[in-house]
PDB file of C-alpha atoms in Angstrom:
ATOM      1  CA  GLU A1023     -13.802  68.972 -33.541  1.00  0.00           C
ATOM      2  CA  GLU A1024     -10.237  70.178 -32.864  1.00  0.00           C
ATOM      3  CA  LEU A1025      -8.926  66.681 -33.581  1.00  0.00           C
ATOM      4  CA  ARG A1026     -10.537  66.505 -37.035  1.00  0.00           C
ATOM      5  CA  PRO A1027      -7.367  67.590 -38.950  1.00  0.00           C
ATOM      6  CA  LEU A1028      -5.300  65.010 -37.049  1.00  0.00           C
ATOM      7  CA  ARG A1029      -7.868  62.271 -37.556  1.00  0.00           C
ATOM      8  CA  GLU A1030      -8.169  63.061 -41.278  1.00  0.00           C
ATOM      9  CA  GLY A1031      -4.393  63.244 -41.663  1.00  0.00           C
ATOM     10  CA  LEU A1032      -3.952  59.809 -40.083  1.00  0.00           C
ATOM     11  CA  GLU A1033      -6.430  58.386 -42.606  1.00  0.00           C
ATOM     12  CA  ARG A1034      -3.612  58.564 -45.184  1.00  0.00           C
ATOM     13  CA  ILE A1035      -2.539  55.219 -43.701  1.00  0.00           C
ATOM     14  CA  VAL A1036      -4.934  52.335 -44.346  1.00  0.00           C
ATOM     15  CA  GLY A1037      -6.135  50.305 -41.357  1.00  0.00           C
ATOM     16  CA  HIS A1038      -4.635  50.503 -37.868  1.00  0.00           C
ATOM     17  CA  GLY A1039      -7.840  51.956 -36.384  1.00  0.00           C
ATOM     18  CA  GLU A1040      -6.955  51.107 -32.775  1.00  0.00           C
ATOM     19  CA  ALA A1041      -3.409  52.429 -33.148  1.00  0.00           C
ATOM     20  CA  LYS A1042      -4.715  55.691 -34.622  1.00  0.00           C
ATOM     21  CA  GLU A1043      -7.158  56.154 -31.741  1.00  0.00           C
ATOM     22  CA  ALA A1044      -4.374  55.376 -29.244  1.00  0.00           C
ATOM     23  CA  LEU A1045      -2.123  57.966 -30.910  1.00  0.00           C
ATOM     24  CA  LEU A1046      -4.861  60.602 -30.744  1.00  0.00           C
ATOM     25  CA  LEU A1047      -5.507  59.808 -27.079  1.00  0.00           C
ATOM     26  CA  ALA A1048      -1.777  59.997 -26.323  1.00  0.00           C
ATOM     27  CA  LEU A1049      -1.489  63.356 -28.089  1.00  0.00           C
ATOM     28  CA  VAL A1050      -4.434  64.792 -26.165  1.00  0.00           C
ATOM     29  CA  SER A1051      -3.139  63.478 -22.833  1.00  0.00           C
ATOM     30  CA  GLN A1052       0.486  64.389 -23.661  1.00  0.00           C
ATOM     31  CA  GLU A1053       1.743  60.845 -23.077  1.00  0.00           C
ATOM     32  CA  HIS A1054       4.164  58.535 -24.837  1.00  0.00           C
ATOM     33  CA  VAL A1055       3.190  55.797 -27.286  1.00  0.00           C
ATOM     34  CA  TYR A1056       4.634  52.304 -27.670  1.00  0.00           C
ATOM     35  CA  LEU A1057       3.752  50.645 -30.964  1.00  0.00           C
ATOM     36  CA  GLU A1058       4.510  46.957 -31.378  1.00  0.00           C
ATOM     37  CA  GLY A1059       3.943  44.710 -34.355  1.00  0.00           C
ATOM     38  CA  PRO A1060       5.538  42.781 -37.178  1.00  0.00           C
ATOM     39  CA  PRO A1061       8.013  44.481 -39.519  1.00  0.00           C
ATOM     40  CA  GLY A1062       6.589  46.411 -42.441  1.00  0.00           C
ATOM     41  CA  THR A1063       3.193  47.255 -40.944  1.00  0.00           C
ATOM     42  CA  ALA A1064       3.554  51.081 -41.043  1.00  0.00           C
ATOM     43  CA  LYS A1065       4.247  51.606 -37.330  1.00  0.00           C
ATOM     44  CA  THR A1066       7.059  54.090 -37.913  1.00  0.00           C
ATOM     45  CA  MET A1067       5.187  55.809 -40.720  1.00  0.00           C
ATOM     46  CA  LEU A1068       2.123  56.207 -38.495  1.00  0.00           C
ATOM     47  CA  ALA A1069       4.183  57.669 -35.640  1.00  0.00           C
ATOM     48  CA  GLU A1070       6.067  60.045 -37.961  1.00  0.00           C
ATOM     49  CA  LEU A1071       2.815  61.212 -39.524  1.00  0.00           C
ATOM     50  CA  ALA A1072       1.182  61.816 -36.122  1.00  0.00           C
ATOM     51  CA  ALA A1073       4.199  63.816 -34.933  1.00  0.00           C
ATOM     52  CA  GLY A1074       4.262  65.862 -38.119  1.00  0.00           C
ATOM     53  CA  LEU A1075       0.547  66.626 -38.005  1.00  0.00           C
ATOM     54  CA  SER A1076       0.948  67.747 -34.389  1.00  0.00           C
ATOM     55  CA  ALA A1077       4.068  69.851 -35.025  1.00  0.00           C
ATOM     56  CA  LEU A1078       6.002  67.635 -32.584  1.00  0.00           C
ATOM     57  CA  ARG A1079       9.503  66.188 -32.789  1.00  0.00           C
ATOM     58  CA  PHE A1080       9.536  62.533 -33.823  1.00  0.00           C
ATOM     59  CA  PHE A1081      11.668  60.089 -31.824  1.00  0.00           C
ATOM     60  CA  CYS A1082      11.994  56.391 -32.562  1.00  0.00           C
ATOM     61  CA  TYR A1083      14.033  53.762 -30.746  1.00  0.00           C
ATOM     62  CA  GLN A1084      14.459  50.451 -32.525  1.00  0.00           C
ATOM     63  CA  MET A1085      14.440  47.700 -29.904  1.00  0.00           C
ATOM     64  CA  HIS A1086      15.801  44.191 -30.267  1.00  0.00           C
ATOM     65  CA  ARG A1087      15.835  41.065 -28.121  1.00  0.00           C
ATOM     66  CA  ASP A1088      18.916  42.255 -26.222  1.00  0.00           C
ATOM     67  CA  THR A1089      17.578  45.744 -25.428  1.00  0.00           C
ATOM     68  CA  ARG A1090      18.231  46.627 -21.782  1.00  0.00           C
ATOM     69  CA  LEU A1091      15.979  48.816 -19.666  1.00  0.00           C
ATOM     70  CA  SER A1092      18.880  51.198 -19.055  1.00  0.00           C
ATOM     71  CA  GLU A1093      19.016  51.882 -22.812  1.00  0.00           C
ATOM     72  CA  LEU A1094      15.475  53.267 -22.615  1.00  0.00           C
ATOM     73  CA  VAL A1095      15.356  55.062 -19.272  1.00  0.00           C
ATOM     74  CA  GLY A1096      19.023  55.474 -18.339  1.00  0.00           C
ATOM     75  CA  ASP A1097      20.962  54.090 -15.426  1.00  0.00           C
ATOM     76  CA  SER A1098      19.261  54.235 -12.061  1.00  0.00           C
ATOM     77  CA  VAL A1099      20.968  54.589  -8.709  1.00  0.00           C
ATOM     78  CA  VAL A1100      19.313  53.188  -5.612  1.00  0.00           C
ATOM     79  CA  VAL A1101      20.346  54.746  -2.321  1.00  0.00           C
ATOM     80  CA  ARG A1102      19.310  52.968   0.835  1.00  0.00           C
ATOM     81  CA  GLU A1103      19.453  54.881   4.105  1.00  0.00           C
ATOM     82  CA  ALA A1104      19.557  53.450   7.584  1.00  0.00           C
ATOM     83  CA  ALA A1105      16.293  53.447   9.531  1.00  0.00           C
ATOM     84  CA  GLY A1106      15.909  56.597  11.616  1.00  0.00           C
ATOM     85  CA  ALA A1107      18.467  58.554   9.594  1.00  0.00           C
ATOM     86  CA  GLU A1108      17.729  62.254   9.433  1.00  0.00           C
ATOM     87  CA  GLN A1109      16.366  63.359   6.065  1.00  0.00           C
ATOM     88  CA  PRO A1110      17.699  66.498   4.344  1.00  0.00           C
ATOM     89  CA  GLY A1111      15.553  69.508   5.074  1.00  0.00           C
ATOM     90  CA  GLY A1112      14.591  68.355   8.572  1.00  0.00           C
ATOM     91  CA  GLY A1113      12.084  65.715   7.338  1.00  0.00           C
TER      92      GLY A1113
END
């Protein structure tokens, strides 16, 4: 019942039933959404509309074939410690 305004608002875009349900599920569970598909199929419009209806900030990252993981999640640093090394905090 609480999702009715969101569901009705998303009906402004024709089709994309599975994507709309996935967006609603992501909003309820407070998770991220990755939409993939051919150009011109209303992916960005659907995401912008869902964010607007939910009073959330919209963020979009346009990926391409050369997109690196670090562009999405940042650089990661792996630190390897010697076996038996004392952990900070006495652990």
